[in-house]
CSV table of C-alpha atoms in Angstrom, one decimal:
chain,number,residue,atom,x,y,z
A,236,MET,CA,-0.3,-0.2,0.2
A,237,ARG,CA,1.2,3.3,-1.1
A,238,GLN,CA,0.4,6.7,0.9
A,239,SER,CA,-0.7,9.2,-1.5
A,240,PRO,CA,1.0,13.1,-1.1
A,241,PRO,CA,-0.8,15.5,1.1
A,242,ASN,CA,-3.8,17.1,-0.4
A,243,ARG,CA,-4.6,20.7,-0.6
A,244,CYS,CA,-7.8,22.1,0.2
A,245,TRP,CA,-8.7,25.3,-2.2
A,246,THR,CA,-11.1,27.9,-1.3
A,247,VAL,CA,-13.3,28.9,-4.3
A,248,ARG,CA,-14.6,32.1,-5.5
A,249,PRO,CA,-17.2,32.8,-8.3
A,250,ALA,CA,-15.8,33.3,-11.5
A,251,PRO,CA,-16.7,36.4,-13.1
A,252,GLY,CA,-19.5,36.7,-15.3
A,253,ASP,CA,-20.5,32.9,-14.6
A,254,GLY,CA,-20.3,32.6,-11.0
A,255,GLY,CA,-17.7,29.6,-11.5
A,256,PRO,CA,-15.3,28.9,-9.2
A,257,MET,CA,-11.8,30.4,-8.9
A,258,PRO,CA,-8.7,29.1,-7.3
A,259,GLN,CA,-6.8,30.6,-4.2
A,260,GLN,CA,-3.4,29.8,-3.0
A,261,PRO,CA,-3.7,27.4,-0.2
A,262,SER,CA,-2.6,28.5,3.2
A,263,GLU,CA,-1.5,26.4,6.1
A,264,GLN,CA,-4.4,26.8,8.2
A,265,THR,CA,-6.6,24.6,5.9
A,266,ARG,CA,-4.4,21.8,5.2
A,267,THR,CA,-6.0,18.5,6.0
A,268,PRO,CA,-4.5,14.9,7.2
A,269,PRO,CA,-3.5,12.5,4.5
A,270,LEU,CA,-6.0,10.4,2.8
A,271,THR,CA,-4.9,6.8,2.1
A,272,VAL,CA,-6.1,5.3,-1.1
A,273,THR,CA,-5.6,1.9,-2.4
A,274,GLY,CA,-5.7,0.9,-6.5
A,275,ASP,CA,-8.9,-0.8,-6.1
A,276,SER,CA,-10.5,2.2,-3.6
A,277,PRO,CA,-13.3,4.7,-5.7
A,278,ALA,CA,-12.6,8.1,-6.0
A,279,PRO,CA,-13.6,10.2,-3.1
A,280,ALA,CA,-17.1,11.4,-3.7
A,281,GLY,CA,-18.2,15.1,-3.6
A,282,PRO,CA,-17.8,18.1,-5.9
A,283,ASP,CA,-15.0,18.7,-8.5
A,284,LEU,CA,-12.6,21.2,-6.7
A,285,ARG,CA,-10.3,21.7,-9.9
A,286,PRO,CA,-10.2,25.2,-10.8
A,287,ARG,CA,-12.7,26.3,-13.7
A,288,LEU,CA,-11.1,28.8,-16.3
A,289,SER,CA,-14.0,30.9,-18.3
A,290,LYS,CA,-13.8,33.1,-20.8
A,291,PRO,CA,-14.8,36.7,-20.3
A,292,THR,CA,-18.4,37.5,-21.8
A,293,ARG,CA,-19.3,40.3,-24.3
A,294,THR,CA,-20.7,42.3,-21.4
A,295,THR,CA,-17.5,41.9,-19.0
A,296,ARG,CA,-15.2,43.0,-22.3
A,297,ALA,CA,-18.0,46.0,-23.0
A,298,THR,CA,-17.6,47.1,-18.9
A,299,GLN,CA,-14.0,46.7,-19.0
A,300,ALA,CA,-13.6,49.0,-22.5
A,301,THR,CA,-15.8,51.6,-20.9
A,302,GLN,CA,-13.6,51.5,-17.3
A,303,THR,CA,-10.5,52.1,-19.7
A,304,THR,CA,-11.9,54.6,-21.6
A,305,GLN,CA,-13.1,56.5,-18.8
A,306,ALA,CA,-9.9,56.1,-17.0
A,307,THR,CA,-8.1,57.9,-19.8
A,308,ARG,CA,-10.5,60.7,-19.8
A,309,THR,CA,-9.9,61.2,-16.5
A,310,ASN,CA,-6.4,61.2,-16.8
A,311,HIS,CA,-6.3,63.3,-20.0
A,312,THR,CA,-4.1,66.5,-20.0
A,313,PRO,CA,-5.7,69.0,-22.0
A,314,ARG,CA,-3.1,70.3,-24.7
A,315,VAL,CA,-2.1,73.6,-24.7
A,316,PRO,CA,-1.6,75.4,-28.1
A,317,ARG,CA,1.6,76.5,-28.8
A,318,PRO,CA,2.1,80.2,-29.2
A,319,PRO,CA,2.9,81.3,-32.9
A,320,ARG,CA,6.8,81.2,-33.8
A,321,THR,CA,6.5,84.7,-34.9
A,322,PRO,CA,3.5,87.7,-35.3
A,323,TYR,CA,3.2,86.9,-39.0
A,324,HIS,CA,2.2,82.7,-38.2
A,325,ARG,CA,-0.4,84.4,-35.9
A,326,LEU,CA,-2.0,86.2,-38.8
A,327,PHE,CA,-2.6,83.1,-40.9
A,328,ALA,CA,-3.7,80.8,-38.3
A,329,VAL,CA,-7.3,82.8,-39.0
A,330,PRO,CA,-9.7,80.5,-40.9
A,331,GLY,CA,-9.7,82.4,-44.3
A,332,ALA,CA,-6.7,84.3,-44.5
A,333,ARG,CA,-4.6,82.2,-46.5
A,334,ALA,CA,-7.2,82.1,-48.9
A,335,PHE,CA,-7.7,86.0,-49.6
A,336,THR,CA,-4.1,86.5,-49.1
A,337,LEU,CA,-3.6,84.4,-51.9
A,338,GLY,CA,-6.1,85.9,-53.9
A,339,ASN,CA,-4.9,89.4,-53.4
A,340,LEU,CA,-1.3,88.5,-54.2
A,341,LEU,CA,-2.4,87.1,-57.7
A,342,ALA,CA,-4.5,90.2,-58.5
A,343,ARG,CA,-2.0,92.4,-57.1
A,344,LEU,CA,1.1,91.0,-59.1
A,345,PRO,CA,-0.4,92.5,-62.4
A,346,MET,CA,-0.3,96.3,-61.1
A,347,GLY,CA,3.4,96.3,-61.9
A,348,MET,CA,2.7,94.4,-65.3
A,349,PHE,CA,0.2,96.5,-67.0
A,350,SER,CA,2.0,99.7,-67.9
A,351,VAL,CA,5.3,97.8,-68.6
A,352,SER,CA,3.5,95.5,-70.9
A,353,ALA,CA,1.4,98.6,-72.3
A,354,VAL,CA,4.5,100.5,-73.5
A,355,ILE,CA,6.5,97.5,-75.0
A,356,MET,CA,3.6,96.3,-76.8
A,357,ILE,CA,2.6,100.0,-78.3
A,358,ALA,CA,6.3,101.0,-78.9
A,359,GLY,CA,6.9,97.7,-80.4
A,360,SER,CA,4.0,97.9,-83.1
A,361,ARG,CA,3.9,101.7,-83.6
A,362,GLY,CA,7.5,102.5,-83.2
A,363,SER,CA,7.0,105.4,-80.8
A,364,TYR,CA,7.8,105.8,-77.1
A,365,ALA,CA,6.1,109.1,-77.0
A,366,LEU,CA,2.8,107.4,-78.0
A,367,ALA,CA,3.4,104.7,-75.5
A,368,GLY,CA,4.3,107.2,-72.8
A,369,ALA,CA,1.1,109.6,-73.8
A,370,VAL,CA,-1.3,106.4,-73.5
A,371,THR,CA,0.3,105.0,-70.2
A,372,ALA,CA,-0.1,108.6,-68.7
A,373,THR,CA,-3.7,108.8,-69.5
A,374,GLY,CA,-4.6,105.6,-67.7
A,375,LEU,CA,-2.5,107.1,-64.7
A,376,ALA,CA,-4.6,110.3,-65.5
A,377,ALA,CA,-8.2,108.2,-65.6
A,378,THR,CA,-7.3,106.0,-62.6
A,379,ALA,CA,-6.6,109.4,-60.4
A,380,LEU,CA,-10.1,110.6,-61.3
A,381,VAL,CA,-12.0,107.0,-61.1
A,382,ALA,CA,-10.6,105.1,-58.0
A,383,PRO,CA,-11.9,107.6,-55.4
A,384,TRP,CA,-15.3,106.9,-56.7
A,385,THR,CA,-14.9,103.0,-57.2
A,386,ALA,CA,-13.5,102.8,-53.4
A,387,ARG,CA,-16.6,104.9,-52.5
A,388,LEU,CA,-18.9,102.2,-53.9
A,389,VAL,CA,-17.0,99.4,-52.2
A,390,ASP,CA,-17.6,101.3,-48.7
A,391,ARG,CA,-21.2,101.4,-49.4
A,392,HIS,CA,-21.9,98.2,-51.4
A,393,GLY,CA,-19.4,95.7,-50.1
A,394,GLN,CA,-16.0,94.1,-51.6
A,395,ALA,CA,-17.3,91.3,-53.8
A,396,ARG,CA,-20.5,93.4,-55.1
A,397,ILE,CA,-18.2,96.0,-56.4
A,398,ALA,CA,-14.7,94.5,-56.6
A,399,VAL,CA,-15.6,91.8,-59.2
A,400,PRO,CA,-17.5,93.8,-62.2
A,401,ALA,CA,-15.2,96.9,-62.0
A,402,THR,CA,-12.1,94.3,-62.4
A,403,ALA,CA,-14.0,92.5,-65.5
A,404,PHE,CA,-14.6,96.0,-66.9
A,405,ALA,CA,-10.9,96.7,-66.3
A,406,VAL,CA,-9.6,93.7,-68.1
A,407,LEU,CA,-11.9,94.2,-70.9
A,408,GLY,CA,-10.3,97.4,-71.4
A,409,SER,CA,-7.1,95.5,-71.2
A,410,LEU,CA,-8.2,93.4,-74.1
A,411,ALA,CA,-9.5,96.2,-76.3
A,412,LEU,CA,-6.0,98.0,-75.9
A,413,LEU,CA,-4.5,94.8,-76.9
A,414,LEU,CA,-6.8,94.0,-80.0
A,415,CYS,CA,-6.4,97.5,-80.9
A,416,VAL,CA,-2.4,97.4,-81.2
A,417,ARG,CA,-3.0,94.0,-82.6
A,418,PHE,CA,-5.0,94.8,-85.6
A,419,GLY,CA,-3.6,98.4,-86.2
A,420,ALA,CA,-6.8,100.5,-84.9
A,421,PRO,CA,-6.3,104.5,-84.8
A,422,ASP,CA,-4.4,106.1,-81.9
A,423,TRP,CA,-7.2,107.6,-80.4
A,424,THR,CA,-8.6,104.1,-79.8
A,425,LEU,CA,-5.2,103.2,-77.8
A,426,PHE,CA,-6.0,106.3,-75.3
A,427,ALA,CA,-9.8,105.4,-75.0
A,428,ALA,CA,-8.9,101.4,-74.3
A,429,TYR,CA,-6.7,101.8,-71.3
A,430,ALA,CA,-8.5,104.9,-69.9
A,431,ALA,CA,-11.0,101.8,-69.5
A,432,THR,CA,-8.8,100.1,-67.3
A,433,ALA,CA,-9.5,103.2,-64.4
A,434,THR,CA,-11.9,101.0,-62.6
A,435,THR,CA,-9.5,98.6,-61.4
A,436,PRO,CA,-10.3,98.2,-57.7
A,437,ASN,CA,-7.6,98.9,-54.8
A,438,THR,CA,-6.9,95.5,-54.4
A,439,GLY,CA,-4.4,96.3,-51.5
A,440,GLY,CA,-6.4,98.3,-49.8
A,441,MET,CA,-9.5,95.7,-49.6
A,442,SER,CA,-6.9,93.4,-48.3
A,443,ARG,CA,-5.6,95.6,-45.4
A,444,ALA,CA,-9.6,96.3,-45.0
A,445,ARG,CA,-9.6,92.4,-44.2
A,446,TRP,CA,-7.4,92.4,-41.8
A,447,ALA,CA,-9.0,95.4,-40.2
A,448,HIS,CA,-11.9,93.8,-39.6
A,449,LEU,CA,-10.2,90.6,-38.0
A,450,PHE,CA,-8.0,92.4,-35.6
A,451,ARG,CA,-10.3,95.3,-34.8
A,452,ALA,CA,-9.8,94.9,-31.5
A,453,ASP,CA,-5.8,93.8,-31.5
A,454,PRO,CA,-3.6,96.7,-32.7
A,455,ASP,CA,-0.5,95.0,-32.4
A,456,ALA,CA,-1.8,92.2,-34.7
A,457,ALA,CA,-3.3,94.6,-37.3
A,458,HIS,CA,0.2,96.6,-37.5
A,459,THR,CA,2.0,93.4,-38.2
A,460,ALA,CA,-0.9,92.5,-40.9
A,461,ASN,CA,0.0,96.0,-42.6
A,462,SER,CA,3.4,95.7,-42.4
A,463,PHE,CA,3.2,92.4,-44.6
A,464,GLU,CA,0.9,94.4,-46.9
A,465,GLN,CA,3.7,97.0,-47.3
A,466,ALA,CA,5.9,94.1,-47.8
A,467,ALA,CA,3.9,92.4,-50.4
A,468,ASP,CA,3.6,96.0,-52.3
A,469,GLU,CA,7.4,95.9,-52.7
A,470,LEU,CA,7.7,92.5,-53.8
A,471,CYS,CA,4.9,92.7,-56.7
A,472,PHE,CA,6.8,96.1,-57.7
A,473,MET,CA,10.1,93.9,-57.9
A,474,LEU,CA,8.5,90.7,-59.7
A,475,GLY,CA,5.8,92.4,-61.9
A,476,PRO,CA,7.9,94.5,-64.5
A,477,VAL,CA,10.3,91.5,-64.6
A,478,CYS,CA,7.5,89.1,-65.5
A,479,ALA,CA,6.0,91.8,-68.1
A,480,ALA,CA,9.3,92.3,-69.9
A,481,PHE,CA,10.0,88.4,-70.0
A,482,LEU,CA,6.8,87.5,-71.6
A,483,CYS,CA,6.5,90.4,-73.9
A,484,THR,CA,10.3,89.6,-75.3
A,485,THR,CA,10.1,85.6,-75.1
A,486,LEU,CA,6.8,85.0,-76.2
A,487,PHE,CA,5.0,87.5,-78.0
A,488,PRO,CA,4.5,91.9,-77.6
A,489,GLU,CA,0.7,91.0,-76.3
A,490,ALA,CA,1.7,88.3,-73.8
A,491,GLY,CA,2.2,90.0,-70.9
A,492,THR,CA,-0.9,92.1,-71.2
A,493,LEU,CA,-2.9,88.9,-71.7
A,494,VAL,CA,-1.2,87.1,-68.5
A,495,ALA,CA,-1.9,90.1,-66.5
A,496,GLY,CA,-5.5,90.5,-67.3
A,497,VAL,CA,-5.7,86.4,-66.4
A,498,LEU,CA,-3.6,87.1,-63.1
A,499,LEU,CA,-6.1,90.2,-62.3
A,500,MET,CA,-9.4,88.7,-63.2
A,501,THR,CA,-8.4,85.3,-61.1
A,502,GLY,CA,-7.2,86.9,-58.2
A,503,VAL,CA,-10.1,89.0,-57.5
A,504,LEU,CA,-12.7,86.2,-58.1
A,505,VAL,CA,-10.6,84.2,-55.5
A,506,PHE,CA,-10.4,87.3,-53.4
A,507,ALA,CA,-13.9,88.1,-53.5
A,508,ALA,CA,-15.0,84.2,-52.8
A,509,GLN,CA,-13.8,84.5,-48.9
A,510,ARG,CA,-17.0,86.3,-47.6
A,511,SER,CA,-15.9,84.7,-44.0
A,512,THR,CA,-13.1,87.6,-43.7
A,513,GLU,CA,-15.3,90.1,-45.5
A,514,PRO,CA,-16.0,93.1,-43.4
A,515,PRO,CA,-19.7,94.6,-43.5
A,516,PRO,CA,-20.5,97.4,-45.4
A,517,GLN,CA,-21.3,100.7,-44.8
A,518,ARG,CA,-24.3,101.6,-46.7
A,519,HIS,CA,-25.6,105.2,-45.2
A,520,PRO,CA,-22.3,106.5,-44.2
A,521,ARG,CA,-23.3,110.0,-42.5
A,522,SER,CA,-19.9,111.5,-42.6
A,523,LYS,CA,-18.4,114.1,-44.7
A,524,SER,CA,-15.7,113.3,-47.5
A,525,PRO,CA,-12.2,112.1,-46.3
A,526,VAL,CA,-10.6,115.4,-48.1
A,527,LEU,CA,-12.6,117.7,-45.8
A,528,ALA,CA,-11.7,115.6,-42.5
A,529,PRO,CA,-9.4,117.7,-40.2
A,530,GLY,CA,-5.6,116.6,-40.6
A,531,MET,CA,-6.2,115.1,-44.0
A,532,PRO,CA,-5.3,117.8,-46.5
A,533,PRO,CA,-1.9,118.4,-45.3
A,534,LEU,CA,-1.3,114.6,-44.8
A,535,LEU,CA,-2.2,113.9,-48.6
A,536,LEU,CA,0.2,116.7,-49.5
A,537,GLY,CA,3.0,114.5,-47.5
A,538,PHE,CA,2.2,111.8,-49.7
A,539,LEU,CA,2.0,113.9,-52.9
A,540,ALA,CA,5.9,114.6,-51.9
A,541,THR,CA,6.2,111.1,-50.8
A,542,GLY,CA,5.5,110.0,-54.5
A,543,ALA,CA,7.5,112.2,-56.0
A,544,VAL,CA,10.7,110.5,-54.1
A,545,PHE,CA,9.7,107.4,-55.9
A,546,GLY,CA,8.9,109.0,-59.2
A,547,SER,CA,12.1,110.5,-59.7
A,548,MET,CA,14.2,108.0,-58.0
A,549,GLU,CA,13.0,105.4,-60.7
A,550,VAL,CA,13.4,108.2,-63.9
A,551,VAL,CA,16.9,109.3,-62.6
A,552,THR,CA,18.3,105.8,-61.8
A,553,ILE,CA,17.4,104.7,-65.3
A,554,ALA,CA,19.3,107.9,-66.8
A,555,PHE,CA,22.5,107.2,-64.6
A,556,ALA,CA,22.5,103.4,-65.7
A,557,ASP,CA,22.1,104.7,-69.3
A,558,ALA,CA,24.9,106.8,-68.8
A,559,GLN,CA,27.3,104.6,-67.7
A,560,GLY,CA,26.2,101.9,-70.6
A,561,HIS,CA,24.3,99.6,-68.7
A,562,ARG,CA,20.5,100.8,-69.5
A,563,SER,CA,19.5,97.3,-68.7
A,564,ALA,CA,20.5,96.9,-65.5
A,565,ALA,CA,18.5,99.5,-64.3
A,566,GLY,CA,15.4,97.2,-63.5
A,567,ALA,CA,18.1,95.0,-61.1
A,568,VAL,CA,19.5,98.4,-59.4
A,569,LEU,CA,15.8,99.8,-58.8
A,570,ALA,CA,14.7,96.1,-57.4
A,571,LEU,CA,17.5,96.4,-54.8
A,572,GLN,CA,15.5,99.6,-53.4
A,573,ALA,CA,12.1,97.6,-53.4
A,574,ALA,CA,13.9,94.5,-51.6
A,575,GLY,CA,15.7,96.8,-48.8
A,576,SER,CA,12.1,98.4,-48.2
A,577,CYS,CA,10.5,94.8,-48.6
A,578,ALA,CA,13.0,93.7,-45.5
A,579,ALA,CA,12.8,96.4,-43.9
A,580,GLY,CA,8.8,96.5,-43.5
A,581,LEU,CA,9.0,92.7,-42.7
A,582,LEU,CA,11.2,93.4,-39.8
A,583,TYR,CA,8.9,96.4,-38.6
A,584,GLY,CA,5.9,94.2,-38.6
A,585,ALA,CA,7.7,91.8,-36.0
A,586,LEU,CA,8.1,94.8,-33.6
A,587,LYS,CA,5.6,96.8,-31.6
A,588,PRO,CA,5.2,100.0,-32.4
A,589,ALA,CA,6.2,102.6,-29.6
A,590,GLY,CA,5.2,106.0,-29.2
A,591,PRO,CA,2.4,108.0,-31.4
A,592,ALA,CA,2.2,107.6,-34.7
A,593,GLU,CA,2.6,111.1,-35.6
A,594,ARG,CA,6.4,111.3,-34.0
A,595,ARG,CA,7.3,107.8,-35.6
A,596,HIS,CA,6.0,109.3,-38.9
A,597,ARG,CA,8.2,112.5,-38.6
A,598,LEU,CA,11.1,110.3,-37.7
A,599,GLY,CA,10.5,107.6,-40.4
A,600,LEU,CA,10.4,110.9,-42.9
A,601,ALA,CA,13.5,112.1,-41.5
A,602,ALA,CA,15.3,108.8,-41.9
A,603,MET,CA,13.9,108.9,-45.3
A,604,THR,CA,15.8,112.2,-45.9
A,605,VAL,CA,18.9,110.9,-44.5
A,606,THR,CA,18.7,107.5,-46.5
A,607,MET,CA,17.8,109.3,-49.8
A,608,SER,CA,21.1,111.1,-49.8
A,609,LEU,CA,23.1,108.1,-49.9
A,610,PRO,CA,22.6,107.4,-53.7
A,611,LEU,CA,23.4,111.2,-54.6
A,612,LEU,CA,26.9,110.9,-52.8
A,613,ALA,CA,27.5,107.4,-54.3
A,614,ALA,CA,26.5,109.0,-57.8
A,615,SER,CA,28.8,112.1,-57.3
A,616,LEU,CA,31.5,110.6,-55.6
A,617,THR,CA,32.3,107.2,-57.2
A,618,GLY,CA,30.1,107.2,-60.5
A,619,SER,CA,29.9,103.7,-60.0
A,620,LEU,CA,26.6,101.5,-60.7
A,621,PRO,CA,27.6,99.0,-58.4
A,622,VAL,CA,27.9,101.4,-55.3
A,623,LEU,CA,24.7,103.0,-56.5
A,624,ALA,CA,23.1,99.7,-55.9
A,625,GLY,CA,24.2,99.2,-52.6
A,626,ALA,CA,23.2,102.9,-51.6
A,627,LEU,CA,19.6,102.1,-53.5
A,628,LEU,CA,19.4,99.2,-50.9
A,629,LEU,CA,20.1,100.8,-48.1
A,630,ALA,CA,17.9,103.9,-49.1
A,631,GLY,CA,14.9,101.2,-49.5
A,632,THR,CA,15.1,100.6,-46.0
A,633,ALA,CA,13.4,103.8,-44.5
A,634,THR,CA,10.3,103.5,-47.1
A,635,ALA,CA,8.0,100.7,-45.8
A,636,PRO,CA,7.9,101.9,-42.0
A,637,THR,CA,7.1,105.3,-43.2
A,638,MET,CA,4.5,104.3,-45.4
A,639,VAL,CA,3.1,101.8,-42.8
A,640,THR,CA,3.1,104.8,-40.5
A,641,GLY,CA,1.7,107.4,-42.7
A,642,MET,CA,-1.5,105.5,-43.8
A,643,ALA,CA,-2.2,104.6,-40.0
A,644,LEU,CA,-2.1,108.5,-39.6
A,645,VAL,CA,-5.0,108.2,-42.8
A,646,GLN,CA,-7.0,105.7,-41.1
A,647,ARG,CA,-7.4,107.9,-37.9
A,648,ARG,CA,-8.1,110.9,-39.5
A,649,THR,CA,-10.3,109.1,-42.2
A,650,PRO,CA,-14.0,109.5,-41.0
A,651,GLU,CA,-15.9,106.3,-40.2
A,652,GLY,CA,-17.7,104.5,-43.2
A,653,ARG,CA,-15.1,106.0,-45.9
A,654,LEU,CA,-12.2,104.5,-44.8
A,655,ASN,CA,-11.5,102.8,-48.5
A,656,GLU,CA,-12.2,106.4,-50.1
A,657,GLY,CA,-9.3,108.0,-47.7
A,658,MET,CA,-6.9,105.2,-48.6
A,659,THR,CA,-7.8,105.6,-52.2
A,660,LEU,CA,-6.8,109.4,-51.9
A,661,ALA,CA,-3.8,108.6,-50.2
A,662,VAL,CA,-3.1,106.1,-53.4
A,663,THR,CA,-4.1,109.0,-55.7
A,664,GLY,CA,-1.7,111.6,-53.9
A,665,LEU,CA,1.1,109.0,-54.4
A,666,LEU,CA,0.3,108.4,-58.3
A,667,GLY,CA,0.2,112.1,-58.5
A,668,GLY,CA,3.5,112.5,-57.0
A,669,ILE,CA,5.4,109.7,-59.0
A,670,ALA,CA,4.1,111.7,-62.0
A,671,CYS,CA,5.6,115.1,-60.7
A,672,GLY,CA,8.7,113.4,-59.6
A,673,SER,CA,9.4,111.9,-62.9
A,674,ALA,CA,9.0,115.2,-64.8
A,675,ALA,CA,10.7,117.0,-62.2
A,676,GLY,CA,13.7,114.1,-62.5
A,677,GLY,CA,13.5,114.1,-66.2
A,678,TRP,CA,13.9,117.8,-66.5
A,679,VAL,CA,17.1,118.0,-64.1
A,680,VAL,CA,18.5,115.0,-66.0
A,681,GLU,CA,18.3,116.9,-69.2
A,682,ARG,CA,19.2,120.4,-68.2
A,683,PHE,CA,22.2,119.1,-66.1
A,684,SER,CA,23.2,115.5,-65.5
A,685,SER,CA,22.0,112.1,-63.9
A,686,THR,CA,23.9,112.7,-60.9
A,687,ALA,CA,22.6,116.2,-60.5
A,688,GLY,CA,19.2,114.5,-60.9
A,689,TYR,CA,19.4,112.5,-57.5
A,690,VAL,CA,19.0,115.8,-55.8
A,691,VAL,CA,15.3,115.5,-56.6
A,692,PRO,CA,14.4,113.0,-54.4
A,693,VAL,CA,16.3,114.3,-51.5
A,694,ALA,CA,14.1,117.3,-52.0
A,695,ALA,CA,11.0,115.8,-52.3
A,696,ALA,CA,11.9,113.7,-49.0
A,697,ALA,CA,12.8,116.7,-47.2
A,698,THR,CA,9.8,118.6,-48.2
A,699,ALA,CA,7.6,115.7,-46.7
A,700,PHE,CA,9.4,115.8,-43.5
A,701,THR,CA,9.2,119.6,-43.5
A,702,LEU,CA,5.0,119.1,-43.9
A,703,SER,CA,5.1,116.4,-41.4
A,704,VAL,CA,6.9,118.8,-38.6
A,705,LEU,CA,4.4,121.6,-39.4
A,706,ILE,CA,1.3,119.4,-38.8
A,707,SER,CA,2.5,117.5,-36.2
A,708,GLY,CA,0.7,117.9,-33.1
A,709,ARG,CA,-1.9,120.0,-34.5
A,710,PHE,CA,-4.4,116.9,-35.0
A,711,ARG,CA,-3.2,114.4,-32.2
A,712,GLY,CA,-5.6,112.6,-30.5
A,713,SER,CA,-8.2,113.8,-33.1
A,714,SER,CA,-9.7,110.4,-33.6
A,715,PRO,CA,-9.1,106.8,-31.8
A,716,SER,CA,-5.9,105.3,-32.5
A,717,PHE,CA,-7.7,102.3,-33.8
A,718,ARG,CA,-11.3,101.8,-34.9
A,719,GLY,CA,-13.5,99.1,-33.8
A,720,SER,CA,-14.3,98.3,-37.4
A,721,ALA,CA,-13.4,99.0,-40.6
A,722,PRO,CA,-15.7,99.2,-43.6
A,723,SER,CA,-15.7,96.8,-46.7
A,724,GLY,CA,-13.2,98.4,-48.8
A,725,GLY,CA,-11.3,100.2,-46.0
A,726,SER,CA,-7.7,99.9,-45.1
A,727,ASN,CA,-5.9,99.5,-42.1
A,728,PRO,CA,-2.5,101.3,-41.7
A,729,CYS,CA,-0.4,101.3,-44.5
A,730,ALA,CA,-2.0,101.4,-48.2
A,731,ASN,CA,0.4,101.8,-50.7
A,732,SER,CA,-1.3,99.3,-52.4
A,733,ASP,CA,-1.3,99.2,-56.0
A,734,ALA,CA,0.6,102.7,-56.6
A,735,PRO,CA,3.6,101.9,-58.5
A,736,HIS,CA,7.1,103.2,-56.9
């Protein structure tokens, strides 16, 4: 007879879900005396004490999943959004901002293409640069007359409702000019066709109006947005003439006008389609014309003098490069001035402006007067085109900050409900100044020399600075530093939108 090993006693617990027993480790207190069993002895009677393991039911699995989810939710820490790396990341985090900016850039690039394309197309077909210049001058004069009325309609009826048909009419005028040149129509038809392009809306001003509407309670973000818009102006000024010259000389003379018209119409359609960011129209403004607003007349005269800086610098630089035997390099040299202004505008937008806008505008014009003397020194002392190019790069650094602050003053002094009209009047002043500066610069070059011509932009900048000093402080505090809202076509500070430099 053989003695079996001592048996262990198990304490059973119901299995989860079905009540079956679950094993538990034996303890010393539950041990029983050994049981002797022979080979012929039957197995001990009683319930089967072997551990029974059962699979969890669907209810058990669902319960465990619910408990896990609740635990995860309880222990979940909400993610804190990362702050924007730069102020410009903050701008384009706004829903719809990237879309309307893309459309506006597409519409703004042709502003630097139309005049160059028209000159190349007309001069190549009719053999007369005088005729080409007269046609483009007529278009400029028509724009100065029509643009404020278009802006007033945008203020009252909204951007999409006015900008799209006005752009379509302007594009038809460009196509009419193309066809008249192509098929040898009389010269007077060229003037009539190009004058029709004056209905082109102020796309840069409308873009600034959207930023003003989106950041109406955040002046710092609006300042960054307006600085970005000024940098975009300079970028389009650099790329527009280059694209126009490339298309007209590489493909066919009418290619620049054709591509510019397609880009303008496409860009305005994309821009107008972004209705979520469009500011509301001011259908019944009770205020008077911005021309009659306190402080606006002398400020607009300052913009006239500032435009003379741009116009004279362009003509004199072309003449200087021609005198050096490098007339084809004049465009690249002038582009450096725009590049300096573009970089300064982006840097200025990343900083928070300090002090009142009147003082900053006055300091900007003083810096502009000093930097515009650098090309004069470079031309008179060295007579080197590369040195002049470097001087123009430095001279451009004072342009964008001055324009940003100057347009901030325009916004503050423009009556409520007429911001787009006020901004367009400032642009009209710039256009008039460009025309006057071009004429004055050309006169000095012909009577004296191309080097002496650089006195004209210095004198124009000094005139703008003098006007700023005379009116500084007179109208300080006449209106809030930042309006709560902007009308549909209005613009925030810095609105040198579609005017060439």
